[in-house]
Coordinates of N, CA and C in Angstrom, one line a residue:
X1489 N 0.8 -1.2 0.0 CA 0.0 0.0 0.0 C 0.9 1.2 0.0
X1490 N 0.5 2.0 -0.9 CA 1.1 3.4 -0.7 C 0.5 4.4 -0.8
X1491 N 0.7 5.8 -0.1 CA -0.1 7.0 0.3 C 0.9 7.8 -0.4
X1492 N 0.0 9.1 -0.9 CA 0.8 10.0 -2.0 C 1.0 10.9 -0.9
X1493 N 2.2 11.3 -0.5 CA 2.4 12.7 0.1 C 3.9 13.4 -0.7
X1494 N 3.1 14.7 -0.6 CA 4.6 15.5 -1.8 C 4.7 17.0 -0.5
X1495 N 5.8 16.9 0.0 CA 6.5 18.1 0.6 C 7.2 19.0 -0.6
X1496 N 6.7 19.7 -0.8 CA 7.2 21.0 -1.5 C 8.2 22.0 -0.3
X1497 N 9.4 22.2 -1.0 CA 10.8 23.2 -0.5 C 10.1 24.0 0.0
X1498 N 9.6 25.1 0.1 CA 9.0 26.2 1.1 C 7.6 25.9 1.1
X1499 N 7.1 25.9 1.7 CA 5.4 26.3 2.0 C 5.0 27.4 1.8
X1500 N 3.5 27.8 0.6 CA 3.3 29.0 0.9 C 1.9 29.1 1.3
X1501 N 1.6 30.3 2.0 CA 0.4 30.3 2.3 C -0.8 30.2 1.3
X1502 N -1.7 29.9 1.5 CA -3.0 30.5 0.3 C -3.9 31.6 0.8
X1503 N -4.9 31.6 -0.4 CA -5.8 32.8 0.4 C -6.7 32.2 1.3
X1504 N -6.9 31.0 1.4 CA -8.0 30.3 2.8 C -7.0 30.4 3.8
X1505 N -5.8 30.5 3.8 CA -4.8 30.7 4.9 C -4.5 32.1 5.5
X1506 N -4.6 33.1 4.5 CA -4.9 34.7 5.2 C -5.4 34.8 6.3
X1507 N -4.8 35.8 7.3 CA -5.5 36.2 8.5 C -5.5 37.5 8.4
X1508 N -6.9 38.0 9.0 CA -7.0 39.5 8.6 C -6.7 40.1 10.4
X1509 N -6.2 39.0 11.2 CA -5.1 40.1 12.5 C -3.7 40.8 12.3
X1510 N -3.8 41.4 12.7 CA -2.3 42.1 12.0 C -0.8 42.0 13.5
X1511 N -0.8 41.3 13.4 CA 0.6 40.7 14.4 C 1.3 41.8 14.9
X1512 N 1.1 41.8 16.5 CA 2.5 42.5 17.1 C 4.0 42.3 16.6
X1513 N 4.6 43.5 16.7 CA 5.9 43.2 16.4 C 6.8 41.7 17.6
X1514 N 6.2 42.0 18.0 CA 6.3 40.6 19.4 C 5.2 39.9 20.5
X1515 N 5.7 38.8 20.2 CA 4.7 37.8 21.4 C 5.5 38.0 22.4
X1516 N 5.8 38.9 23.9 CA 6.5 38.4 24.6 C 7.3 38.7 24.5
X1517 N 8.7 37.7 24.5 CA 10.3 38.3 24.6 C 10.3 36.9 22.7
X1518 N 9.2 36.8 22.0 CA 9.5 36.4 20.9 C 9.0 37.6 20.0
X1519 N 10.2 37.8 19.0 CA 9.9 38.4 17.6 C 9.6 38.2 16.7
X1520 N 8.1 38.8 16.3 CA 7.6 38.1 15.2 C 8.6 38.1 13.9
X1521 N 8.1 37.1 13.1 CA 9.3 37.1 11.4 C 8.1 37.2 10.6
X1522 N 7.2 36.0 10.6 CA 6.3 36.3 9.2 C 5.3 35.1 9.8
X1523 N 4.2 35.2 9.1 CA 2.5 34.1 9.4 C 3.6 32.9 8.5
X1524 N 2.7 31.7 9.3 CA 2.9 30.7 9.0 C 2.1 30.1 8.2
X1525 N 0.9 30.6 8.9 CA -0.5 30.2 8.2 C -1.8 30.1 9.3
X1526 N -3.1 29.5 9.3 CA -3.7 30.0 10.3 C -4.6 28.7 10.3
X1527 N -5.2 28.8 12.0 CA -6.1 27.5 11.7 C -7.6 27.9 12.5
X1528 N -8.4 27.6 13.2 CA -9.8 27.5 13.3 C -9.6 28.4 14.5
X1529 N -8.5 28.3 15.1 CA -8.6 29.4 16.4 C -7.7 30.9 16.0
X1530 N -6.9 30.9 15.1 CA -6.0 32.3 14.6 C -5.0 31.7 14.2
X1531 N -4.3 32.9 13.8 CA -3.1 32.9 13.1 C -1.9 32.0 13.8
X1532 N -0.8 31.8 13.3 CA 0.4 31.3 13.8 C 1.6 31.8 12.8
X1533 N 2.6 32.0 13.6 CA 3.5 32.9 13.6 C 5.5 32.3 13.4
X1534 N 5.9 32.2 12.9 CA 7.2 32.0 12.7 C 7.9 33.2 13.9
X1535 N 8.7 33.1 14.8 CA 8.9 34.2 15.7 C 10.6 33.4 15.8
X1536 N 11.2 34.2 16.5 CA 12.5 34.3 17.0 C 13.0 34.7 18.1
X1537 N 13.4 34.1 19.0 CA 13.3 34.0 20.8 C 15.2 34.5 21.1
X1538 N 15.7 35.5 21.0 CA 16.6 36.0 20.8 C 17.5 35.6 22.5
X1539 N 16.8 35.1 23.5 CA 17.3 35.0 24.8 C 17.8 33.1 24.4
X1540 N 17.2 32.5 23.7 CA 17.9 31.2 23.5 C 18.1 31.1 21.9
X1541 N 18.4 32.1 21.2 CA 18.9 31.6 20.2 C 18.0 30.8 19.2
X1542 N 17.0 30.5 19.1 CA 15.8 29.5 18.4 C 14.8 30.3 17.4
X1543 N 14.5 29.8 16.8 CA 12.6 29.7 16.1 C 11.9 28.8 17.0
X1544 N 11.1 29.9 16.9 CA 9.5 29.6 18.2 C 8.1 29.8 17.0
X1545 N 7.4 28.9 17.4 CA 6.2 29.4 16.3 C 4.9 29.6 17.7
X1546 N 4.6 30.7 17.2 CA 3.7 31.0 18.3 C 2.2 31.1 17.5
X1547 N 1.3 30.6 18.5 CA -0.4 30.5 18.1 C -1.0 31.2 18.4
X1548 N -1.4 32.5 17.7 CA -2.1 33.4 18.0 C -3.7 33.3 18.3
X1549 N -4.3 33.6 19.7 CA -6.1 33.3 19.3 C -6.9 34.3 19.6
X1550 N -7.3 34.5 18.1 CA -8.2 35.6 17.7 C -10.2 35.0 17.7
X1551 N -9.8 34.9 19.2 CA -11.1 34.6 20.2 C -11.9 36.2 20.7
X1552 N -12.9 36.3 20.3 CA -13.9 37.2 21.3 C -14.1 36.5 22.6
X1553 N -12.9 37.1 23.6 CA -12.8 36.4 24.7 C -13.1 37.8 25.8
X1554 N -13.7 37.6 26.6 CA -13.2 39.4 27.6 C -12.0 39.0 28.6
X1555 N -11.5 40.7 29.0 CA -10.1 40.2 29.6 C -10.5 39.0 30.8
X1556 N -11.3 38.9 31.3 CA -11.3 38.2 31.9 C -10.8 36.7 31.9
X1557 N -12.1 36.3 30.9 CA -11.7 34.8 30.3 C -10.5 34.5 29.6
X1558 N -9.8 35.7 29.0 CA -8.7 35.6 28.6 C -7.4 35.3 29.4
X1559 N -7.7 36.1 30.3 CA -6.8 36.2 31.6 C -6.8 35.0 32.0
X1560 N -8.2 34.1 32.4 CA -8.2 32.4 32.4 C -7.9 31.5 31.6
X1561 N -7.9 31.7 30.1 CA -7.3 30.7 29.0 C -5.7 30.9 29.5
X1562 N -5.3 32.2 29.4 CA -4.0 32.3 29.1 C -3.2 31.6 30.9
X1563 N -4.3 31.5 31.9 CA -3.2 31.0 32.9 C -3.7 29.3 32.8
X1564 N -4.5 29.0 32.3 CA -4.4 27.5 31.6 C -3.4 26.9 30.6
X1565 N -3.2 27.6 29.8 CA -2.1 27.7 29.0 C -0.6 27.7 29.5
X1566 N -0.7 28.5 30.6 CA 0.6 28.4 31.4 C 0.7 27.2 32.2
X1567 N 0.0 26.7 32.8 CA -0.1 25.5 33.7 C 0.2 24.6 32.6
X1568 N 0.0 24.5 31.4 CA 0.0 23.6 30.2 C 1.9 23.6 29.9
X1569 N 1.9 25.2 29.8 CA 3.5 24.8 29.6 C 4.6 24.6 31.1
X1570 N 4.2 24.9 32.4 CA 5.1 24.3 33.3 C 4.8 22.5 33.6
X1571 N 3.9 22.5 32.7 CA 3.9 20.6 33.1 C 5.3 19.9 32.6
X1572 N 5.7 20.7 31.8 CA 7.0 20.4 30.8 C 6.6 19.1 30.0
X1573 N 6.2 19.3 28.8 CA 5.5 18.5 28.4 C 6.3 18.2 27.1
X1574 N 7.1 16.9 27.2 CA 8.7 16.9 25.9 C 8.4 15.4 25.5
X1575 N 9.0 15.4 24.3 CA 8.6 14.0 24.0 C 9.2 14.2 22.3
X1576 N 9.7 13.3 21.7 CA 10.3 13.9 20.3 C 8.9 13.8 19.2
X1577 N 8.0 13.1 19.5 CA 6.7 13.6 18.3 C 6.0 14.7 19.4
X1578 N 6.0 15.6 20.3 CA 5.6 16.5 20.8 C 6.1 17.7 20.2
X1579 N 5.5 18.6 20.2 CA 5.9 20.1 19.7 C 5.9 20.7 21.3
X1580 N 7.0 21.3 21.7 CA 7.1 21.3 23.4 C 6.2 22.7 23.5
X1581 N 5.2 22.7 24.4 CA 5.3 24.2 24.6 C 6.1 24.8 25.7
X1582 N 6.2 26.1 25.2 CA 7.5 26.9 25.6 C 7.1 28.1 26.9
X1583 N 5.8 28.5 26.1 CA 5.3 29.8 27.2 C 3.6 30.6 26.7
X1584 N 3.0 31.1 26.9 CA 2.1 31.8 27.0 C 2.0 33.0 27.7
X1585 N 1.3 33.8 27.0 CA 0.9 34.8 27.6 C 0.0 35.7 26.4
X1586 N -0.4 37.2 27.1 CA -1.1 38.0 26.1 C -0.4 39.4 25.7
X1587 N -0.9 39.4 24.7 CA 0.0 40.5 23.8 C -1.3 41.2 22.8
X1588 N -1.6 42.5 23.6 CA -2.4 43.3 22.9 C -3.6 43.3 23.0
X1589 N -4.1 42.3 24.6 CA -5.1 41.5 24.9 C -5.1 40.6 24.4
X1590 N -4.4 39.8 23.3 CA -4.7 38.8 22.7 C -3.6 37.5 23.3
X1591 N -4.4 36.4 23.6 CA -3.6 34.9 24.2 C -3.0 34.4 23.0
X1592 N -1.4 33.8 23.4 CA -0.6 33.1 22.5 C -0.4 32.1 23.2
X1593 N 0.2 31.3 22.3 CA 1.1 29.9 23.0 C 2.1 30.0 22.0
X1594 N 3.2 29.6 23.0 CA 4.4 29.7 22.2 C 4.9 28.1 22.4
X1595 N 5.6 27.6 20.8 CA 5.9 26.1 21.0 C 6.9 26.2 20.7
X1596 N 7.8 24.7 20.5 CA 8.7 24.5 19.5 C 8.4 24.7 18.5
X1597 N 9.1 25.3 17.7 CA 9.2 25.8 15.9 C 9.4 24.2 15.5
X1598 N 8.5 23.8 14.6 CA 8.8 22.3 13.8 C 8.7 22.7 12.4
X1599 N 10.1 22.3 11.8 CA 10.3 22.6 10.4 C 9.7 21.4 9.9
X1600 N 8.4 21.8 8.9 CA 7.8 20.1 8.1 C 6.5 21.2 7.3
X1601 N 5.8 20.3 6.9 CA 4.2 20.5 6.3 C 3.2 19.6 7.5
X1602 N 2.6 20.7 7.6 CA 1.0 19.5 7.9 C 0.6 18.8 7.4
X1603 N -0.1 17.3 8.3 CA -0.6 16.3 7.4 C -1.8 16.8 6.4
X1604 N -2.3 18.0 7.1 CA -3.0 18.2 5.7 C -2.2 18.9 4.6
X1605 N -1.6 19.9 4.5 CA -0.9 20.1 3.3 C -0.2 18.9 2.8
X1606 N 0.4 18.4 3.5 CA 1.7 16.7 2.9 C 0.2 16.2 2.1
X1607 N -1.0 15.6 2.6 CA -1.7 14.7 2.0 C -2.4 15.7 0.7
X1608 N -2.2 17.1 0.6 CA -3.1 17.5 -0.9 C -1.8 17.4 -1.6
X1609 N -0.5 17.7 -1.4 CA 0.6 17.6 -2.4 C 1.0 16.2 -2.7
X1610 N 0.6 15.5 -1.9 CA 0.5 14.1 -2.8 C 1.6 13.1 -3.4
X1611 N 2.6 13.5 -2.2 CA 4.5 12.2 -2.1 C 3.7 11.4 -1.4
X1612 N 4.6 10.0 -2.4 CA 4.4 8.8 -1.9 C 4.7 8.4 -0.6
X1613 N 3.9 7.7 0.2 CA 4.4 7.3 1.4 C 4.3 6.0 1.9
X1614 N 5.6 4.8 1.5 CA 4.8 3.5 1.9 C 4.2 3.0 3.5
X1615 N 3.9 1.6 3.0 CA 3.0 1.6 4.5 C 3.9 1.7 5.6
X1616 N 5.5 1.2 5.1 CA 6.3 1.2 6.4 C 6.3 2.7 6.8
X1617 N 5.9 3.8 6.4 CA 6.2 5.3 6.9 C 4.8 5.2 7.7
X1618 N 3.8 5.0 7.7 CA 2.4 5.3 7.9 C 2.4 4.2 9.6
X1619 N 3.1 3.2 9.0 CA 3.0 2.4 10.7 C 4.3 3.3 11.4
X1620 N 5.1 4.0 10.8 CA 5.9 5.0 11.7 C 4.9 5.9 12.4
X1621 N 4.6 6.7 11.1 CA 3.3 7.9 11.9 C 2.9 7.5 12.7
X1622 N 1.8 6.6 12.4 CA 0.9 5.9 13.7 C 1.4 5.7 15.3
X1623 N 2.9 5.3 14.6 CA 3.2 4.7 16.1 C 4.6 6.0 17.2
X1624 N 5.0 6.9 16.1 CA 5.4 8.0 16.9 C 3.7 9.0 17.5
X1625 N 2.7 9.1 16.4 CA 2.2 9.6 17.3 C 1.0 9.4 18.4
X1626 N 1.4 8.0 18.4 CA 0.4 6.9 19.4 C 1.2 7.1 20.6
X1627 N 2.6 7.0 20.2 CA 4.1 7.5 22.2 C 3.9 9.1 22.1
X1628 N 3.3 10.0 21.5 CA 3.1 11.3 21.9 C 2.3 11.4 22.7
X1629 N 1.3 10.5 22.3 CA 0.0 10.7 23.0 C 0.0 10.2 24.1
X1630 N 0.5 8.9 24.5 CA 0.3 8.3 25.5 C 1.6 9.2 26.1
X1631 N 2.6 10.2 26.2 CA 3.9 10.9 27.0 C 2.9 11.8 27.7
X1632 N 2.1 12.5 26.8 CA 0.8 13.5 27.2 C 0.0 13.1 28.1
X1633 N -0.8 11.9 28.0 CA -1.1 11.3 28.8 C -0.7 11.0 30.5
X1634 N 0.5 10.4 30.2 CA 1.1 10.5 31.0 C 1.0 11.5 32.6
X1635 N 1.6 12.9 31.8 CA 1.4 14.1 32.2 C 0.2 14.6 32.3
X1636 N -0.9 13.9 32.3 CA -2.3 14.2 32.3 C -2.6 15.3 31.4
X1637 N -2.0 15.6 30.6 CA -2.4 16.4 29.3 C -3.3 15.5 28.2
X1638 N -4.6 16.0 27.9 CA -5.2 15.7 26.7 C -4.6 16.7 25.6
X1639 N -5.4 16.0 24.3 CA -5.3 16.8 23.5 C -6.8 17.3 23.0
X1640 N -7.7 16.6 22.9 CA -9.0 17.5 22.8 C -9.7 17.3 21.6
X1641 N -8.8 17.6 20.3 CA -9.3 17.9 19.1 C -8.0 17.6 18.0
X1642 N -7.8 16.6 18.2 CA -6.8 16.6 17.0 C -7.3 16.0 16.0
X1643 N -6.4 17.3 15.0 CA -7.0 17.6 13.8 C -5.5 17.1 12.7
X1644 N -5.6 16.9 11.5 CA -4.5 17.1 10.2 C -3.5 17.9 10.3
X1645 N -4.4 18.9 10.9 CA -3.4 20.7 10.8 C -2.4 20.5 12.5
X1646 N -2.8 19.6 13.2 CA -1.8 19.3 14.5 C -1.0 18.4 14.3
X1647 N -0.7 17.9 13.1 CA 0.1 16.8 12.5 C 1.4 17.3 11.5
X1648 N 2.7 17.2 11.9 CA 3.7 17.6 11.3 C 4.7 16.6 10.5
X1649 N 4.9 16.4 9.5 CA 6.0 15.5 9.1 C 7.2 16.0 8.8
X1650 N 7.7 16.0 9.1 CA 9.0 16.3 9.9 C 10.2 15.6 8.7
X1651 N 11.5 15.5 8.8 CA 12.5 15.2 8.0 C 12.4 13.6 8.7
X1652 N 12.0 13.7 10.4 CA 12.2 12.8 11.2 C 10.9 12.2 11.7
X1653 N 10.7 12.5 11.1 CA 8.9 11.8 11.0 C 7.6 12.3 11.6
X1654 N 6.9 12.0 12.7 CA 5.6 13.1 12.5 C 6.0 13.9 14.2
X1655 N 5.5 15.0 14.2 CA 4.8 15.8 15.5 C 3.8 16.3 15.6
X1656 N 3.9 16.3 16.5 CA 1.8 16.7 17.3 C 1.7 18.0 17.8
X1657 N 1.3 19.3 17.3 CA 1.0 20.1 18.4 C -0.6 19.9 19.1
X1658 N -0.5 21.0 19.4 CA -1.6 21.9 20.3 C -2.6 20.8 21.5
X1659 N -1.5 20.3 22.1 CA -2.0 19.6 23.4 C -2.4 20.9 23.9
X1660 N -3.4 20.3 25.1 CA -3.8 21.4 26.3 C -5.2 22.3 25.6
X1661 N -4.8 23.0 24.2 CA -5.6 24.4 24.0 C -7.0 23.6 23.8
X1662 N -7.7 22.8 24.0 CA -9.6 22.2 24.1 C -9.8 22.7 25.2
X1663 N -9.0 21.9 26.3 CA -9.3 22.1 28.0 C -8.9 23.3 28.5
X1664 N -7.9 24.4 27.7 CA -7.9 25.5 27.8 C -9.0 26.3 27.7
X1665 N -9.7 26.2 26.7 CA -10.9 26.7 26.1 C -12.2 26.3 26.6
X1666 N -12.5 25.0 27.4 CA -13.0 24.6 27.9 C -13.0 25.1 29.4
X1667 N -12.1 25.2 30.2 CA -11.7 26.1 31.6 C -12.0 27.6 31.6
X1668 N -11.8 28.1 30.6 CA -12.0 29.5 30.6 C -13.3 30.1 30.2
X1669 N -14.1 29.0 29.6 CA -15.2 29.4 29.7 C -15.8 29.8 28.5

């Protein structure tokens, strides 16, 4: 059996990928660089964390939230990233907070395509890659687990294929969203 997935050299956004928020020059002590692309909760952000030297991709959410609830997503979010939550198909998160009233999550930067972009560009993938995927991101889940972290809603777009095979973001942000009301 084989699955078509084609990784194209840069990623570009499209117009279903547009966000009409216009990005702080910084999340925090990260600097924005440029949109990555955007998913059901806001934009996401290529940024640069100049105190460790890295790419950070931060999740911007362009929620009608009041400060309030916000003020509760965003200290859920923080409990999310002191659980320290690491695992090599995990996308770590790094930090949270709000910037402009608006809640981020800041993660590991994962250089790849989403399983949904990988699966519309359409490279081959034999089944031996596919019982890889399955089974790095079956120990992500169960590392999360572990740490009583759900994930909530995993989607295509939380799915990364990597040089090294798959990663998972956005643990935590359901039960975030769910806590805050």
């Amino acid at each position: 059996m084989v699955l078509s997935i084609n990784q194209p050299e840069t990623p570009a956004l499209t117009r279903e990928d547009a966000s009409s928020f216009s990005a702080p020059s910084a999340f925090g002590p990260f600097r924005t660089m440029h949109q990555l692309g955007v998913g059901v909760l806001g934009p996401v952000y290529r940024t640069y964390d100049p105190q460790h030297d890295r790419l950070v991709a931060v999740k911007a959410f362009d929620l009608d939230l009041t400060p309030e609830k916000a003020d509760a997503f965003v200290s859920v979010l923080q409990r999310l990233v002191q659980v320290g939550l690491t695992h090599r198909a995990i996308a770590t998160p790094l930090a949270a907070g709000l910037e402009d009233g608006m809640p981020y999550l800041a993660l590991q930067y994962v250089s790849g395509e989403s399983l949904d972009v990988a699966i519309r560009q359409s490279r081959r993938v034999t089944l031996e890659e596919i019982v890889g995927f399955v089974s790095q991101l079956a120990s992500g889940i169960d590392a999360a687990h572990e740490r009583a972290v759900l994930h909530g809603s995993l989607h295509l777009r939380d799915l990364f294929v990597t040089a090294d095979g798959l990663m998972v973001t956005g643990f935590g942000v359901a039960r975030a969203l769910e806590e805050a009301g």
